[in-house]
Coordinates of C-alpha atoms in Angstrom, one line a residue:
Chain A
M1 CA -16.2 -13.6 22.1
L2 CA -14.1 -10.6 21.1
G3 CA -13.2 -10.1 17.4
I4 CA -10.8 -7.4 16.2
F5 CA -10.1 -6.5 12.6
D6 CA -8.0 -4.1 10.6
S7 CA -6.9 -3.7 7.0
G8 CA -3.6 -5.3 7.9
V9 CA -1.1 -5.4 10.7
G10 CA -1.8 -1.9 12.1
G11 CA -4.6 -3.1 14.3
L12 CA -2.1 -5.3 16.2
T13 CA -1.4 -2.1 18.2
V14 CA -4.9 -2.6 19.6
V15 CA -4.1 -6.2 20.4
K16 CA -0.9 -5.1 22.1
E17 CA -2.8 -2.7 24.3
L18 CA -5.4 -5.4 25.1
L19 CA -2.7 -7.9 26.0
R20 CA -0.8 -5.3 28.1
R21 CA -4.0 -4.9 30.3
H22 CA -5.4 -8.4 30.0
P23 CA -2.6 -10.8 29.0
S24 CA -4.9 -14.0 28.9
S25 CA -7.9 -12.4 27.2
G26 CA -9.3 -14.5 24.4
F27 CA -9.9 -13.0 20.9
I28 CA -9.7 -13.5 17.2
Y29 CA -7.9 -11.0 15.1
L30 CA -8.3 -10.6 11.4
G31 CA -5.9 -8.6 9.2
D32 CA -6.9 -8.1 5.6
T33 CA -3.3 -8.2 4.4
A34 CA -4.4 -9.4 0.9
R35 CA -6.0 -6.0 0.3
T36 CA -4.1 -3.7 2.6
P37 CA -3.9 -0.7 2.9
Y38 CA -7.5 0.6 3.0
G39 CA -6.6 4.3 3.8
N40 CA -6.1 5.4 0.2
K41 CA -9.1 3.6 -1.2
S42 CA -12.6 4.9 -1.8
A43 CA -15.3 4.9 1.0
E44 CA -17.4 2.6 -1.1
T45 CA -14.7 0.0 -1.4
I46 CA -13.7 0.3 2.3
R47 CA -17.4 -0.3 3.3
R48 CA -17.5 -3.5 1.2
Y49 CA -14.3 -4.8 2.7
A50 CA -15.4 -3.9 6.3
V51 CA -18.6 -5.9 5.9
E52 CA -16.7 -8.9 4.6
D53 CA -14.2 -8.7 7.4
A54 CA -16.9 -8.4 10.1
R55 CA -18.8 -11.4 8.5
F56 CA -15.7 -13.5 8.9
L57 CA -15.4 -12.7 12.6
V58 CA -19.1 -13.2 13.2
D59 CA -19.0 -16.6 11.4
K60 CA -16.2 -17.5 13.8
G61 CA -18.3 -16.6 16.8
A62 CA -17.5 -13.0 17.6
T63 CA -20.2 -11.2 19.5
T64 CA -18.3 -8.0 20.2
I65 CA -16.1 -6.5 17.4
L66 CA -13.4 -3.9 17.8
V67 CA -12.8 -2.0 14.6
A68 CA -9.1 -1.4 14.9
C69 CA -8.9 0.7 11.7
N70 CA -9.5 4.4 11.6
S71 CA -10.4 4.3 7.9
V72 CA -13.2 1.8 8.5
S73 CA -14.3 3.6 11.7
A74 CA -14.5 6.8 9.6
V75 CA -16.6 5.6 6.8
A76 CA -18.3 2.2 7.5
M77 CA -19.8 2.1 10.9
D78 CA -23.4 2.7 9.7
E79 CA -23.0 -0.1 7.2
L80 CA -21.6 -2.5 9.8
R81 CA -24.3 -1.8 12.4
K82 CA -27.1 -2.2 9.8
E83 CA -25.6 -5.4 8.4
F84 CA -25.0 -7.0 11.9
P85 CA -27.6 -5.6 14.2
T86 CA -26.9 -8.1 17.1
I87 CA -23.2 -7.4 17.2
K88 CA -21.7 -4.8 19.6
F89 CA -19.2 -2.7 17.7
F90 CA -16.5 -0.4 19.1
E91 CA -14.7 2.0 16.8
V92 CA -11.5 3.9 17.4
I93 CA -12.6 7.5 16.7
T94 CA -15.1 8.3 19.5
P95 CA -12.7 7.2 22.3
A96 CA -9.9 9.4 20.9
V97 CA -12.3 12.4 20.5
L98 CA -13.4 12.1 24.1
S99 CA -9.8 12.0 25.3
A100 CA -8.7 15.1 23.4
T101 CA -9.0 18.2 25.6
G102 CA -8.0 21.8 24.8
K103 CA -9.0 24.6 22.4
K104 CA -6.8 23.6 19.5
I105 CA -6.6 19.9 18.5
G106 CA -4.4 18.4 15.8
V107 CA -5.5 15.2 14.0
I108 CA -3.3 13.1 11.7
G109 CA -4.4 10.0 9.7
T110 CA -4.7 8.4 6.3
R111 CA -6.2 10.2 3.3
A112 CA -9.5 8.3 3.8
T113 CA -9.8 9.2 7.5
I114 CA -8.8 12.9 7.1
G115 CA -10.8 13.3 3.9
S116 CA -13.9 12.0 5.7
G117 CA -13.7 15.0 8.1
V118 CA -15.0 12.7 10.8
Y119 CA -12.7 13.8 13.6
E120 CA -13.3 17.5 12.9
R121 CA -17.1 16.9 13.0
R122 CA -17.0 14.9 16.2
L123 CA -14.7 17.3 18.0
K124 CA -17.0 20.2 17.0
E125 CA -20.1 18.3 18.2
R126 CA -18.5 18.1 21.6
D127 CA -17.2 21.7 21.6
P128 CA -18.3 24.0 18.8
N129 CA -15.5 26.4 19.6
V130 CA -12.7 23.9 19.2
E131 CA -10.2 24.6 16.5
V132 CA -9.1 21.5 14.5
I133 CA -6.0 21.2 12.4
S134 CA -6.0 18.1 10.2
Q135 CA -3.2 16.6 8.2
A136 CA -3.2 13.4 6.1
C137 CA 0.1 11.6 6.5
P138 CA -0.2 8.8 3.8
L139 CA 3.5 7.8 4.0
F140 CA 3.4 6.9 7.7
V141 CA 1.8 3.5 7.1
P142 CA 4.4 2.2 4.6
L143 CA 7.2 3.6 6.8
V144 CA 5.9 1.7 9.8
E145 CA 5.3 -1.5 7.8
E146 CA 8.9 -1.3 6.5
N147 CA 9.9 -1.0 10.1
W148 CA 11.7 2.3 9.3
I149 CA 10.7 3.5 12.8
N150 CA 14.0 5.2 13.8
K151 CA 15.5 6.1 10.5
P152 CA 16.7 9.7 9.9
E153 CA 14.5 9.7 6.7
T154 CA 11.5 8.9 8.8
K155 CA 12.2 11.7 11.3
R156 CA 12.5 14.1 8.4
I157 CA 9.2 13.0 6.8
V158 CA 7.4 13.1 10.2
R159 CA 8.8 16.7 10.7
T160 CA 7.6 17.7 7.2
Y161 CA 4.1 16.4 7.7
L162 CA 3.7 17.8 11.3
E163 CA 5.1 21.2 10.5
P164 CA 1.7 22.9 10.0
I165 CA 0.4 21.3 13.3
R166 CA 3.5 22.4 15.2
R167 CA 3.2 26.0 13.9
Q168 CA -0.4 26.1 15.1
Q169 CA 0.7 25.2 18.7
V170 CA -2.1 22.7 19.3
D171 CA -3.0 21.5 22.8
A172 CA -3.4 17.8 21.8
L173 CA -2.7 15.6 18.8
I174 CA -4.9 12.6 17.9
L175 CA -3.0 9.8 16.2
G176 CA -5.9 8.9 14.0
C177 CA -4.4 5.7 12.6
T178 CA -3.7 2.5 14.5
H179 CA -0.2 2.3 12.9
Y180 CA 0.9 5.7 14.3
P181 CA 1.5 4.7 17.9
L182 CA 4.7 3.0 16.7
L183 CA 5.9 6.4 15.6
T184 CA 5.1 8.1 18.9
K185 CA 8.7 8.9 19.8
V186 CA 9.5 10.5 16.5
I187 CA 6.2 12.4 16.6
R188 CA 6.9 13.6 20.1
V189 CA 10.2 15.3 19.2
S190 CA 8.5 17.1 16.2
L191 CA 6.0 18.9 18.5
Q192 CA 6.2 21.2 21.5
K193 CA 6.7 19.3 24.8
R194 CA 3.3 20.3 26.3
V195 CA 1.3 18.7 23.4
K196 CA -0.8 15.7 24.7
I197 CA -0.6 12.8 22.3
I198 CA -3.7 10.7 22.1
D199 CA -3.3 7.2 20.7
S200 CA -6.5 5.4 19.7
P201 CA -5.6 1.9 20.9
S202 CA -5.3 3.1 24.5
A203 CA -8.5 5.3 24.3
L204 CA -10.4 2.4 22.7
M205 CA -9.4 0.0 25.5
D206 CA -10.5 2.5 28.1
T207 CA -13.9 2.4 26.5
V208 CA -14.0 -1.4 26.1
E209 CA -13.1 -1.9 29.8
R210 CA -15.9 0.5 30.7
E211 CA -18.6 -0.8 28.4
A212 CA -17.8 -4.4 27.6
A213 CA -15.9 -5.7 30.6
S214 CA -17.8 -9.0 30.4
E215 CA -16.1 -9.8 27.1
L216 CA -12.6 -9.5 28.6
V217 CA -12.4 -13.2 29.6
D218 CA -9.6 -15.6 29.3
G219 CA -9.6 -17.7 26.2
T220 CA -7.6 -18.7 23.1
Q221 CA -5.9 -16.0 21.0
K222 CA -6.0 -16.5 17.3
Y223 CA -4.6 -14.5 14.4
Y224 CA -6.0 -14.7 10.9
F225 CA -4.7 -13.0 7.8
T226 CA -6.1 -12.9 4.3
D227 CA -2.5 -13.2 3.0
P228 CA -0.5 -14.9 5.7
S229 CA 3.2 -14.8 5.1
A230 CA 6.6 -15.1 6.9
A231 CA 6.8 -11.3 6.7
T232 CA 3.5 -10.7 8.4
D233 CA 4.4 -13.2 11.1
A234 CA 7.7 -11.5 11.6
I235 CA 6.2 -8.0 12.0
A236 CA 3.4 -9.4 14.4
T237 CA 6.0 -11.3 16.4
K238 CA 8.2 -8.2 16.7
W239 CA 5.4 -5.8 17.7
L240 CA 3.7 -8.1 20.2
G241 CA 6.9 -9.6 21.6
T242 CA 5.6 -13.1 21.4
M243 CA 5.7 -15.7 18.6
I244 CA 2.8 -15.3 16.2
K245 CA 1.8 -17.7 13.4
G246 CA -1.0 -16.3 11.3
V247 CA -3.7 -18.6 9.8
R248 CA -5.2 -18.1 6.4
A249 CA -8.6 -16.4 6.4
E250 CA -10.9 -17.0 3.4
L251 CA -13.4 -14.2 3.2
A252 CA -16.9 -15.0 1.8
Chain B
M1 CA -7.0 -6.0 -29.1
L2 CA -4.3 -4.9 -26.7
G3 CA -5.0 -5.3 -23.0
I4 CA -2.6 -3.9 -20.3
F5 CA -2.9 -4.5 -16.6
D6 CA -1.1 -3.6 -13.4
S7 CA -1.8 -3.7 -9.7
G8 CA -2.7 0.0 -9.8
V9 CA -1.5 3.2 -11.5
G10 CA 2.1 2.1 -12.0
G11 CA 1.4 0.4 -15.3
L12 CA 0.3 3.7 -16.7
T13 CA 4.0 4.3 -17.4
V14 CA 3.7 1.5 -20.0
V15 CA 0.6 3.3 -21.4
K16 CA 2.6 6.5 -21.5
E17 CA 5.4 4.9 -23.5
L18 CA 2.9 3.2 -25.9
L19 CA 1.1 6.5 -26.5
R20 CA 4.4 8.4 -27.0
R21 CA 5.2 6.0 -29.9
H22 CA 1.6 5.3 -31.1
P23 CA -0.7 8.1 -30.0
S24 CA -3.9 6.7 -31.5
S25 CA -3.3 3.0 -30.6
G26 CA -6.3 1.3 -29.2
F27 CA -6.2 -0.6 -25.8
I28 CA -7.9 -1.3 -22.6
Y29 CA -6.1 -0.7 -19.3
L30 CA -7.0 -2.3 -16.0
G31 CA -5.6 -1.1 -12.7
D32 CA -6.5 -3.2 -9.7
T33 CA -6.5 -0.1 -7.4
A34 CA -8.9 -1.9 -4.9
R35 CA -6.1 -4.3 -4.0
T36 CA -3.0 -2.3 -4.8
P37 CA -0.1 -2.7 -4.1
Y38 CA 0.8 -6.3 -5.1
G39 CA 4.6 -6.0 -4.4
N40 CA 4.5 -6.8 -0.7
K41 CA 1.9 -9.6 -1.0
S42 CA 2.6 -13.4 -1.3
A43 CA 3.3 -15.1 -4.6
E44 CA 0.2 -17.2 -4.2
T45 CA -2.0 -14.1 -3.7
I46 CA -0.4 -12.3 -6.6
R47 CA -1.0 -15.3 -8.9
R48 CA -4.7 -15.3 -8.0
Y49 CA -5.1 -11.6 -8.6
A50 CA -3.2 -11.8 -11.9
V51 CA -5.5 -14.5 -13.3
E52 CA -8.6 -12.4 -12.3
D53 CA -7.1 -9.3 -13.9
A54 CA -6.3 -11.1 -17.2
R55 CA -9.8 -12.7 -17.2
F56 CA -11.4 -9.3 -17.1
L57 CA -9.3 -8.1 -20.1
V58 CA -10.0 -11.4 -22.1
D59 CA -13.7 -11.0 -21.4
K60 CA -13.5 -7.5 -22.8
G61 CA -11.9 -8.8 -26.0
A62 CA -8.1 -8.6 -25.4
T63 CA -6.1 -11.0 -27.5
T64 CA -2.6 -9.7 -26.5
I65 CA -1.9 -8.7 -22.9
L66 CA 0.9 -6.6 -21.6
V67 CA 1.6 -7.4 -18.0
A68 CA 2.7 -4.0 -16.9
C69 CA 3.6 -5.1 -13.4
N70 CA 7.0 -6.6 -12.3
S71 CA 5.6 -8.4 -9.4
V72 CA 3.1 -10.3 -11.6
S73 CA 5.8 -10.8 -14.3
A74 CA 8.1 -12.3 -11.6
V75 CA 5.8 -14.8 -10.1
A76 CA 2.6 -15.4 -12.2
M77 CA 3.5 -15.9 -15.9
D78 CA 3.3 -19.7 -15.9
E79 CA -0.1 -19.5 -14.3
L80 CA -1.3 -16.9 -16.8
R81 CA -0.1 -18.8 -19.9
K82 CA -1.7 -22.0 -18.6
E83 CA -5.0 -20.4 -17.8
F84 CA -5.2 -18.5 -21.1
P85 CA -3.4 -20.6 -23.7
T86 CA -4.7 -18.6 -26.7
I87 CA -3.6 -15.2 -25.4
K88 CA -0.2 -13.7 -26.3
F89 CA 1.4 -12.4 -23.1
F90 CA 4.3 -9.9 -22.8
E91 CA 5.9 -9.4 -19.5
V92 CA 8.3 -6.6 -18.4
I93 CA 11.3 -8.6 -17.1
T94 CA 12.7 -10.3 -20.3
P95 CA 12.9 -7.1 -22.3
A96 CA 14.8 -5.3 -19.5
V97 CA 17.2 -8.3 -19.0
L98 CA 18.0 -8.2 -22.8
S99 CA 18.7 -4.5 -22.7
A100 CA 21.1 -4.7 -19.7
T101 CA 24.7 -5.0 -20.8
G102 CA 27.8 -5.1 -18.8
K103 CA 29.5 -7.2 -16.2
K104 CA 27.9 -5.8 -13.1
I105 CA 24.1 -5.1 -13.2
G106 CA 22.1 -3.5 -10.4
V107 CA 18.4 -4.4 -10.1
I108 CA 15.8 -2.5 -7.9
G109 CA 12.2 -3.5 -7.4
T110 CA 9.5 -4.4 -4.9
R111 CA 10.0 -7.0 -2.2
A112 CA 8.1 -9.6 -4.3
T113 CA 10.1 -9.0 -7.4
I114 CA 13.5 -8.9 -5.7
G115 CA 12.6 -11.8 -3.4
S116 CA 11.7 -14.0 -6.4
G117 CA 15.3 -13.7 -7.7
V118 CA 13.9 -13.6 -11.2
Y119 CA 16.2 -10.9 -12.6
E120 CA 19.3 -12.5 -11.2
R121 CA 18.3 -15.9 -12.6
R122 CA 17.5 -14.4 -16.1
L123 CA 20.6 -12.3 -16.2
K124 CA 22.8 -15.3 -15.3
E125 CA 21.1 -17.4 -17.9
R126 CA 22.2 -14.9 -20.5
D127 CA 25.7 -14.5 -19.1
P128 CA 26.8 -16.8 -16.3
N129 CA 29.7 -14.5 -15.4
V130 CA 27.5 -11.4 -14.8
E131 CA 27.5 -10.0 -11.2
V132 CA 24.0 -8.9 -10.0
I133 CA 23.4 -6.5 -7.1
S134 CA 19.7 -6.5 -6.1
Q135 CA 18.0 -4.2 -3.7
A136 CA 14.3 -4.1 -2.7
C137 CA 13.0 -0.5 -2.4
P138 CA 9.5 -0.9 -1.0
L139 CA 9.0 2.8 -0.2
F140 CA 9.4 3.9 -3.8
V141 CA 5.9 3.0 -4.8
P142 CA 4.1 4.9 -2.0
L143 CA 6.5 7.9 -2.6
V144 CA 5.5 7.9 -6.3
E145 CA 1.8 7.4 -5.6
E146 CA 2.0 10.4 -3.2
N147 CA 3.6 12.3 -6.0
W148 CA 6.6 13.1 -3.7
I149 CA 8.8 12.9 -6.8
N150 CA 11.1 15.9 -6.2
K151 CA 11.0 16.2 -2.4
P152 CA 14.2 16.3 -0.4
E153 CA 12.9 13.4 1.7
T154 CA 12.5 11.3 -1.4
K155 CA 16.0 12.2 -2.6
R156 CA 17.4 11.0 0.7
I157 CA 15.4 7.8 0.7
V158 CA 16.5 7.0 -2.9
R159 CA 20.2 7.7 -1.9
T160 CA 19.9 5.4 1.1
Y161 CA 18.4 2.5 -0.9
L162 CA 20.8 2.9 -3.8
E163 CA 24.0 3.3 -1.7
P164 CA 25.0 -0.4 -1.9
I165 CA 24.5 -0.3 -5.7
R166 CA 26.5 2.9 -6.0
R167 CA 29.4 1.4 -4.0
Q168 CA 29.5 -1.6 -6.3
Q169 CA 30.0 0.6 -9.4
V170 CA 27.5 -1.2 -11.6
D171 CA 27.5 -0.8 -15.4
A172 CA 23.7 -0.7 -15.6
L173 CA 20.7 -0.4 -13.3
I174 CA 17.4 -2.1 -14.1
L175 CA 14.3 -0.2 -12.8
G176 CA 12.4 -3.4 -12.0
C177 CA 9.1 -1.8 -11.2
T178 CA 6.8 0.2 -13.5
H179 CA 6.5 3.0 -11.0
Y180 CA 10.2 3.7 -10.9
P181 CA 10.7 5.5 -14.2
L182 CA 8.9 8.5 -12.5
L183 CA 11.9 8.6 -10.1
T184 CA 14.5 8.4 -12.9
K185 CA 15.9 11.9 -12.3
V186 CA 16.4 11.3 -8.6
I187 CA 17.9 7.9 -9.2
R188 CA 20.2 9.3 -11.9
V189 CA 21.9 11.7 -9.4
S190 CA 22.4 9.0 -6.8
L191 CA 24.6 7.0 -9.2
Q192 CA 27.7 7.4 -11.2
K193 CA 27.1 9.2 -14.5
R194 CA 28.2 6.3 -16.7
V195 CA 25.5 3.9 -15.3
K196 CA 23.0 3.0 -18.0
I197 CA 19.4 3.1 -16.5
I198 CA 17.0 0.7 -18.1
D199 CA 13.4 1.2 -17.6
S200 CA 11.0 -1.6 -18.3
P201 CA 8.2 0.4 -20.2
S202 CA 10.6 1.4 -22.9
A203 CA 12.3 -2.1 -23.1
L204 CA 8.8 -3.7 -23.2
M205 CA 7.6 -1.5 -26.0
D206 CA 10.6 -2.3 -28.1
T207 CA 9.7 -6.0 -27.8
V208 CA 6.0 -5.4 -28.6
E209 CA 6.9 -3.3 -31.7
R210 CA 9.1 -6.2 -32.8
E211 CA 6.8 -9.1 -32.0
A212 CA 3.2 -7.8 -32.0
A213 CA 3.3 -4.9 -34.4
S214 CA -0.1 -6.0 -35.9
E215 CA -1.8 -5.3 -32.5
L216 CA -0.7 -1.6 -32.6
V217 CA -3.7 -0.3 -34.5
D218 CA -5.8 2.7 -34.0
G219 CA -8.8 2.3 -31.7
T220 CA -10.5 3.4 -28.6
Q221 CA -8.5 3.8 -25.4
K222 CA -10.3 2.8 -22.2
Y223 CA -9.2 2.9 -18.6
Y224 CA -10.7 0.5 -16.0
F225 CA -10.0 0.6 -12.3
T226 CA -11.3 -1.8 -9.6
D227 CA -11.6 1.3 -7.3
P228 CA -12.0 4.3 -9.5
S229 CA -11.8 7.6 -7.7
A230 CA -11.0 11.3 -8.2
A231 CA -7.5 10.7 -6.8
T232 CA -6.8 7.9 -9.4
D233 CA -8.1 10.0 -12.3
A234 CA -6.0 12.9 -11.1
I235 CA -2.8 10.9 -11.0
A236 CA -3.5 9.3 -14.4
T237 CA -4.3 12.7 -15.9
K238 CA -1.1 14.2 -14.5
W239 CA 1.1 11.3 -15.6
L240 CA -0.4 10.9 -19.1
G241 CA -0.9 14.7 -19.7
T242 CA -4.5 14.1 -21.0
M243 CA -7.8 14.0 -19.2
I244 CA -8.5 10.4 -17.9
K245 CA -11.8 9.2 -16.4
G246 CA -11.6 5.7 -15.1
V247 CA -14.5 3.2 -15.3
R248 CA -15.3 0.8 -12.6
A249 CA -14.2 -2.8 -13.3
E250 CA -16.0 -5.7 -11.5
L251 CA -13.7 -8.7 -11.5
A252 CA -15.2 -12.1 -11.6

């Protein structure tokens, strides 16, 4: 069975992409809303949380796990694979790196993701001559979670953060955080038209369809949160366009 | 011994006010940076975290505890007093309510604090005819933690959030979150000049000096964080104007 986890609601963009392609696919989602966000916490703390999150999904029967969180994908994959050797893990960084073509690539993400340097390292492994321009955008997650998607204040903050990337005239921009696809329209107008925007949920689902098609089978869809609330249900319902009622997850 | 806790770094504004008045006063500070922020989490989760935080301080020898977090003060005081009957607790709401004079009072805070309605209830207990205008400002905490104190984007967001309060021509504004005093200058210019701004660290310290003067004795000053990091040390050092090195706290 397919398990999907994230620090909070951001990973629901992965669920959204999964459901767009396979509306009846079964899965369990875990959002660690009691400890969200992860992106400004230390690598050590993120690793501990990631193992606890994955253990919850494994105990519920997950055999393939999508790590729908760039911060976890950036710092905790070795830990997860060591702790759960029989589970097949997919993370969000490799698929985005493989989709990003061009000589100059921009990457935006949380402080943890950008600070880890993982995108730059992976992009250079693929093409040692690529130029990478990285920018941490720590205010994007709270803006998305407040649903300030189309506010003038948000447009201005996006423009401020993206200015160094716009100046460098990149060929592609990787949205290195699962929250960011919700800001795509605003990001789009802050960059030159020809810039290819790569969002990780879509790149991830390409990979899953290729490498784990047998897991994409019809089944029940269940949403767990470590701090379920009316606010979380409301944001999930709005993003996914269908009524969501989260269930409390008690992590071991 | 004096213990002080908060969901993260915001409570350091209470430490700052304590040290301004009593530079050599001994205390232990706990910031739950591994689970910060609390303000957008459920009351049930905040209560559980508050008890764990207080237990850490009590185990370290605290006999008087300053709850330097409005969200905890709003929803968890009954829990704390029941769980630790021999400990003297001070919270940040009552002192601010007692300082706010006038017929029309504005209150700003996190979603948890404003949603609890605690300020409105307490202000009306004191004066049933008072008019209270409340506004949740959930983006202020991330803006402060990013140190975007003087940015034009921040000024614009502050103006947007405060507009309903400005229109109502309040007599006083309670900054119902320990992070907000760092935004005082920006808040000041978004309101009429005559508005009295009440910040909880200063109101809290007035109360502590009055009711627990015997706890204000010289001693060691120690900072614990559940997720200590260079970033946390940097923000603490900057705010307090003295080199801070946080120690890891393991909560039971």
